[in-house]
Amino acid sequence: MFAVLECVANQHDQYVIALAALIALIGMLSFFQILLRADESPLQRRPYWITAAALASGLSIWATHFIAMLAYRGSMPIGFDLFYTTLSAAVAVGGFWVSLQFLWRGKGSALIVGGLFTVVVGLMHFLGMAGMQVAATIEYRMTPILVGTVIALMIFSSSFQLFMHVRGRRQVHLSALAAILGVLILHFTAMSSTVLAPDPSLSGPQMDGLDRLFLMCAITAVTLTVVAITAVAAFVDRYLVDLKGLVGATLDGLAVVRDGRIVEVNARFAQLLDTGEATLIGENAADLMNADDGQLAYMPRVAAVEAVPNRGDRSRTFELAVRTIEYRGRPCEVMAVRDLTDKRRAQREIEYLARYDILTGLANRTQFQDRLAQHIAHAQSDDQFALLALDLDRFKAVNDLFGHAEGDRVLRDVARFLQQAVRTGDLVARLGGDEFVILTRFGTTGSSVRELGEHILSVFRREMDYVSDPTAVGVTIGIAEFPANGKDSETLMHAADMALYRAKVSGRGMIAFYDPAMDRETKERRRLESDLRQAIGRRELELLYQPVHSVSTGDIASYEALVRWCHPTRGMIPPDVFIPIAEETGVIIALGEWILQDACMAATQWEPHIKVAVNVSPVQFALANLAHTICAILDKTGLHPTRLELEMTEAALLKDRAVTLSTMRQLKNLGVTIVMDDFGTGYSSLSNLRSFPFDKIKIDRSFIAAMKQDENAHSIVRAIIGLGKSLDLPVTAEGIETDSQYRMIVDEGCAQAQGYLFGKPSKLPARAKRTRKSALV
């Protein structure tokens, strides 16, 4: 090591050594910069950069070697042979090119490339030494050379290891410094191990001092020029290619225009015009597309405009922006083109969905409300039009039974029928579900709108055949007229809804025109509904009890609990008025529990053999927890379950038969008696008697009232009583008001009787009366 340092310090020109080190630094930085570019480049371009790297590294290390040789200040003048000098340069470039082929070949390649580099640098050095012209023989001390070679091998390998694993600026800098160190160690180790023995028989160099200086300057200039060119090429290529790649990756088409002609385009621009990039170069930019503002397509603009292409798919819509830039030293226009076709299509779809029903294609609620508002705003003093509100009959049953897909098909069919039925200028809209409306054109009178409604009903009767098509639905129509029934949208819609409600209540499948009386009835109903919700808490409801007599003994068998509502301002409100309201609004659930609890509590004060009968609404029977509720009330009041009779109509059996049957069985297991009320007025009485566990039958009062004048009614009463005997079910006749009616049911063998003949409903009875006559009022 000391011999090497002494050789560098004492036997070399320090300034020339500094120049050699500078060339090595620039060369190695350029070399690794080019390698970085090769690493980043596609595989097909990598060989070109490997060749450039070999040229830069080979020439720079060769120049470092020979300039360092020229820096040697020995006792004898030294020259260089042209052949060996040139051969050493070629070996350096070629050897490095071969070495770099192994750089991207997997694990352990850093050691291989480092070893090859060491061999190439050593071979180049000794070839250069062989071309020395000096009047002396050359001898080498091999031990220092071998040590220096091993050290150089380790340093070169480390250099490539750093290049492969370090990222950022240090990747090039650290690798270059390590490579320079390896070159210098190998060179000066070899120089310090070289011994020149003077030999007068050998000729010396053939050049003088000027030629030596000239050679040094020439080598330096040529080497730095080549290295600089290759390094700058790598740097420029990296950023230009990256910029072009960035431009090519954008979703916008870009074209550079000079004097109206295309001079550069990216791939996206050519793709938008369905052509190739090369085809567009030199084209007149004004011929490629037409801008909406009427100016030439390539003219600069403050804001973007829309344009349509003259080539390729002409149905496309472009957004065009043009700016002026400096390109290749001259002002040019850049056309930035963006494809708006999909965006415009999406906008149209959004606009369509905002105004049309996606299932039926009819106008939706938004468009209908806009058209209705426009109708009202533009109506003159004598203009008339109508609003028809339509509701489909049986649609919910079809949807539940056959599924939503079949329900959607029915809705589409209905939309088609309505579109075919209306006149030009009428608007059909679907507001949601099975709710449709029709807004008629101006000039629609009451008679013409009735004709339209009747035509719609006839279309439904013709197209929707209940016999052949189980998915057939009907339609009910409510009609409001402008301006007679309302002069604003809200009032007119309300009037049509009121008319529709009246039509549905009146039987469905019909037409109803709005009548102001409907509003009064509806408001009255809403007020009753509100008052009913508070009636229990205000203690406005009370229970009356009507006796049920045993025909055979004349004793009171039970009392039926009947609820009455004494309104503070309206007086007594009949049950047939407020019970339907309670069932529609759900108030019947709380009301039913109150009736059950009050009736059971009252029955605990009667004689033990007397039962209490309570009517249970179909709404209550639809609750899965009804049996649990009744059990809790019986436990709370202390009434034995066998003393409770629950009366239910056949309407309770038509909802969820499985739930109803389960509830009835639970109640039967408790010991509660279950009575079918109003028997004979349902749709499937005989099958219900067979399927459900009833304990008693009550004949509807309508048959009792008519049986004296109507033999058919008398026959029905006789048949029901006979049916009860056959099924071992006691039969109760309700509504007995005369002795003749009583004698008739006695003659037919009826078990129990109930009616005004035995007593009107009254408050809590103190005890049961034994004789029928004593119970007469």
PDB file of N, CA, C and O in Angstrom, residues 47 49 62 73 101 119 156 167 190 241 243 267 272 316 330 341 421 443 455 483 494 521 552-553 570 575 579 759:
ATOM      1  N   PRO A  47     -30.893  -3.110 -25.553  1.00  0.00           N
ATOM      2  CA  PRO A  47     -29.572  -3.352 -26.170  1.00  0.00           C
ATOM      3  C   PRO A  47     -28.876  -2.079 -26.652  1.00  0.00           C
ATOM      4  O   PRO A  47     -27.641  -1.981 -26.596  1.00  0.00           O
ATOM      5  N   TRP A  49     -29.029   0.905 -25.320  1.00  0.00           N
ATOM      6  CA  TRP A  49     -28.463   1.612 -24.176  1.00  0.00           C
ATOM      7  C   TRP A  49     -27.301   0.849 -23.550  1.00  0.00           C
ATOM      8  O   TRP A  49     -26.360   1.452 -23.014  1.00  0.00           O
ATOM      9  N   TRP A  62     -10.510   3.784 -20.386  1.00  0.00           N
ATOM     10  CA  TRP A  62      -9.311   3.764 -21.233  1.00  0.00           C
ATOM     11  C   TRP A  62      -8.610   5.121 -21.173  1.00  0.00           C
ATOM     12  O   TRP A  62      -7.385   5.204 -21.046  1.00  0.00           O
ATOM     13  N   ARG A  73       6.070  10.206 -14.325  1.00  0.00           N
ATOM     14  CA  ARG A  73       7.317  10.965 -14.488  1.00  0.00           C
ATOM     15  C   ARG A  73       8.507  10.067 -14.099  1.00  0.00           C
ATOM     16  O   ARG A  73       9.036  10.135 -13.007  1.00  0.00           O
ATOM     17  N   GLN A 101     -23.999  -7.830 -20.523  1.00  0.00           N
ATOM     18  CA  GLN A 101     -25.039  -8.784 -20.914  1.00  0.00           C
ATOM     19  C   GLN A 101     -25.496  -9.621 -19.722  1.00  0.00           C
ATOM     20  O   GLN A 101     -26.598 -10.159 -19.706  1.00  0.00           O
ATOM     21  N   VAL A 119     -11.460  -8.098 -14.991  1.00  0.00           N
ATOM     22  CA  VAL A 119     -10.644  -8.726 -16.038  1.00  0.00           C
ATOM     23  C   VAL A 119     -10.437  -7.773 -17.207  1.00  0.00           C
ATOM     24  O   VAL A 119      -9.327  -7.627 -17.751  1.00  0.00           O
ATOM     25  N   PHE A 156     -15.629  -3.494  -7.572  1.00  0.00           N
ATOM     26  CA  PHE A 156     -16.494  -3.485  -8.754  1.00  0.00           C
ATOM     27  C   PHE A 156     -17.802  -4.235  -8.479  1.00  0.00           C
ATOM     28  O   PHE A 156     -18.886  -3.785  -8.862  1.00  0.00           O
ATOM     29  N   ARG A 167     -31.939   2.886  -4.436  1.00  0.00           N
ATOM     30  CA  ARG A 167     -32.825   3.677  -5.288  1.00  0.00           C
ATOM     31  C   ARG A 167     -32.646   5.163  -4.982  1.00  0.00           C
ATOM     32  O   ARG A 167     -32.165   5.546  -3.914  1.00  0.00           O
ATOM     33  N   ALA A 190      -1.022  -1.798 -10.334  1.00  0.00           N
ATOM     34  CA  ALA A 190      -0.216  -2.340 -11.437  1.00  0.00           C
ATOM     35  C   ALA A 190       0.981  -1.448 -11.741  1.00  0.00           C
ATOM     36  O   ALA A 190       2.097  -1.942 -12.016  1.00  0.00           O
ATOM     37  N   VAL A 241     -38.926  10.702 -23.580  1.00  0.00           N
ATOM     38  CA  VAL A 241     -39.743   9.505 -23.706  1.00  0.00           C
ATOM     39  C   VAL A 241     -40.787   9.449 -22.599  1.00  0.00           C
ATOM     40  O   VAL A 241     -41.952   9.110 -22.822  1.00  0.00           O
ATOM     41  N   LEU A 243     -42.050  11.992 -21.089  1.00  0.00           N
ATOM     42  CA  LEU A 243     -43.049  13.012 -21.383  1.00  0.00           C
ATOM     43  C   LEU A 243     -44.006  12.522 -22.462  1.00  0.00           C
ATOM     44  O   LEU A 243     -45.223  12.703 -22.356  1.00  0.00           O
ATOM     45  N   ALA A 267     -51.439   9.171 -29.456  1.00  0.00           N
ATOM     46  CA  ALA A 267     -52.217   8.019 -29.914  1.00  0.00           C
ATOM     47  C   ALA A 267     -53.711   8.215 -29.671  1.00  0.00           C
ATOM     48  O   ALA A 267     -54.545   7.780 -30.474  1.00  0.00           O
ATOM     49  N   LEU A 272     -59.402   8.750 -31.505  1.00  0.00           N
ATOM     50  CA  LEU A 272     -60.690   9.439 -31.537  1.00  0.00           C
ATOM     51  C   LEU A 272     -61.178   9.649 -32.961  1.00  0.00           C
ATOM     52  O   LEU A 272     -62.393   9.723 -33.207  1.00  0.00           O
ATOM     53  N   ARG A 316     -70.093  10.879 -32.604  1.00  0.00           N
ATOM     54  CA  ARG A 316     -69.426  11.263 -31.364  1.00  0.00           C
ATOM     55  C   ARG A 316     -69.547  12.756 -31.107  1.00  0.00           C
ATOM     56  O   ARG A 316     -69.747  13.549 -32.033  1.00  0.00           O
ATOM     57  N   ARG A 330     -41.038  27.556 -32.206  1.00  0.00           N
ATOM     58  CA  ARG A 330     -42.007  28.362 -32.940  1.00  0.00           C
ATOM     59  C   ARG A 330     -43.362  28.284 -32.257  1.00  0.00           C
ATOM     60  O   ARG A 330     -43.710  27.248 -31.648  1.00  0.00           O
ATOM     61  N   THR A 341     -68.911  11.603 -25.686  1.00  0.00           N
ATOM     62  CA  THR A 341     -70.038  10.795 -26.154  1.00  0.00           C
ATOM     63  C   THR A 341     -70.692  10.024 -25.018  1.00  0.00           C
ATOM     64  O   THR A 341     -71.908  10.078 -24.831  1.00  0.00           O
ATOM     65  N   ALA A 421    -105.464   3.981 -24.980  1.00  0.00           N
ATOM     66  CA  ALA A 421    -106.826   4.453 -24.728  1.00  0.00           C
ATOM     67  C   ALA A 421    -106.950   5.971 -24.748  1.00  0.00           C
ATOM     68  O   ALA A 421    -107.999   6.506 -25.107  1.00  0.00           O
ATOM     69  N   GLY A 443    -109.685  21.695 -23.116  1.00  0.00           N
ATOM     70  CA  GLY A 443    -110.939  21.487 -23.840  1.00  0.00           C
ATOM     71  C   GLY A 443    -111.655  20.225 -23.442  1.00  0.00           C
ATOM     72  O   GLY A 443    -112.624  19.833 -24.103  1.00  0.00           O
ATOM     73  N   HIS A 455    -114.184   4.416 -21.693  1.00  0.00           N
ATOM     74  CA  HIS A 455    -113.371   3.722 -22.701  1.00  0.00           C
ATOM     75  C   HIS A 455    -112.246   2.936 -22.034  1.00  0.00           C
ATOM     76  O   HIS A 455    -111.963   1.793 -22.419  1.00  0.00           O
ATOM     77  N   PRO A 483    -111.569  24.113 -13.833  1.00  0.00           N
ATOM     78  CA  PRO A 483    -111.247  24.681 -12.505  1.00  0.00           C
ATOM     79  C   PRO A 483    -112.296  24.390 -11.442  1.00  0.00           C
ATOM     80  O   PRO A 483    -112.188  24.879 -10.326  1.00  0.00           O
ATOM     81  N   HIS A 494    -105.781  16.394  -4.650  1.00  0.00           N
ATOM     82  CA  HIS A 494    -106.574  15.958  -3.503  1.00  0.00           C
ATOM     83  C   HIS A 494    -107.979  15.574  -3.944  1.00  0.00           C
ATOM     84  O   HIS A 494    -108.528  14.554  -3.500  1.00  0.00           O
ATOM     85  N   GLU A 521    -116.966  14.392   4.247  1.00  0.00           N
ATOM     86  CA  GLU A 521    -117.005  13.054   4.840  1.00  0.00           C
ATOM     87  C   GLU A 521    -115.610  12.607   5.275  1.00  0.00           C
ATOM     88  O   GLU A 521    -115.436  12.034   6.350  1.00  0.00           O
ATOM     89  N   SER A 552    -134.029 -24.069  26.209  1.00  0.00           N
ATOM     90  CA  SER A 552    -134.593 -25.216  26.938  1.00  0.00           C
ATOM     91  C   SER A 552    -134.939 -24.879  28.376  1.00  0.00           C
ATOM     92  O   SER A 552    -135.952 -25.357  28.907  1.00  0.00           O
ATOM     93  N   THR A 553    -134.168 -24.026  29.044  1.00  0.00           N
ATOM     94  CA  THR A 553    -134.390 -23.743  30.453  1.00  0.00           C
ATOM     95  C   THR A 553    -134.896 -22.338  30.712  1.00  0.00           C
ATOM     96  O   THR A 553    -135.438 -22.072  31.791  1.00  0.00           O
ATOM     97  N   ARG A 570    -120.629  14.895  20.025  1.00  0.00           N
ATOM     98  CA  ARG A 570    -121.484  14.297  19.005  1.00  0.00           C
ATOM     99  C   ARG A 570    -122.524  13.354  19.592  1.00  0.00           C
ATOM    100  O   ARG A 570    -123.381  12.855  18.855  1.00  0.00           O
ATOM    101  N   PRO A 575    -121.568   1.642  16.758  1.00  0.00           N
ATOM    102  CA  PRO A 575    -120.384   0.811  16.528  1.00  0.00           C
ATOM    103  C   PRO A 575    -120.075   0.609  15.042  1.00  0.00           C
ATOM    104  O   PRO A 575    -118.918   0.508  14.656  1.00  0.00           O
ATOM    105  N   ILE A 579    -116.192   1.279  14.578  1.00  0.00           N
ATOM    106  CA  ILE A 579    -115.423   0.030  14.524  1.00  0.00           C
ATOM    107  C   ILE A 579    -114.653  -0.093  13.192  1.00  0.00           C
ATOM    108  O   ILE A 579    -113.460  -0.438  13.195  1.00  0.00           O
ATOM    109  N   GLY A 759    -134.070  -8.607  26.368  1.00  0.00           N
ATOM    110  CA  GLY A 759    -133.449  -7.497  27.068  1.00  0.00           C
ATOM    111  C   GLY A 759    -132.516  -6.712  26.164  1.00  0.00           C
ATOM    112  O   GLY A 759    -131.786  -7.286  25.350  1.00  0.00           O
TER     113      GLY A 759
END
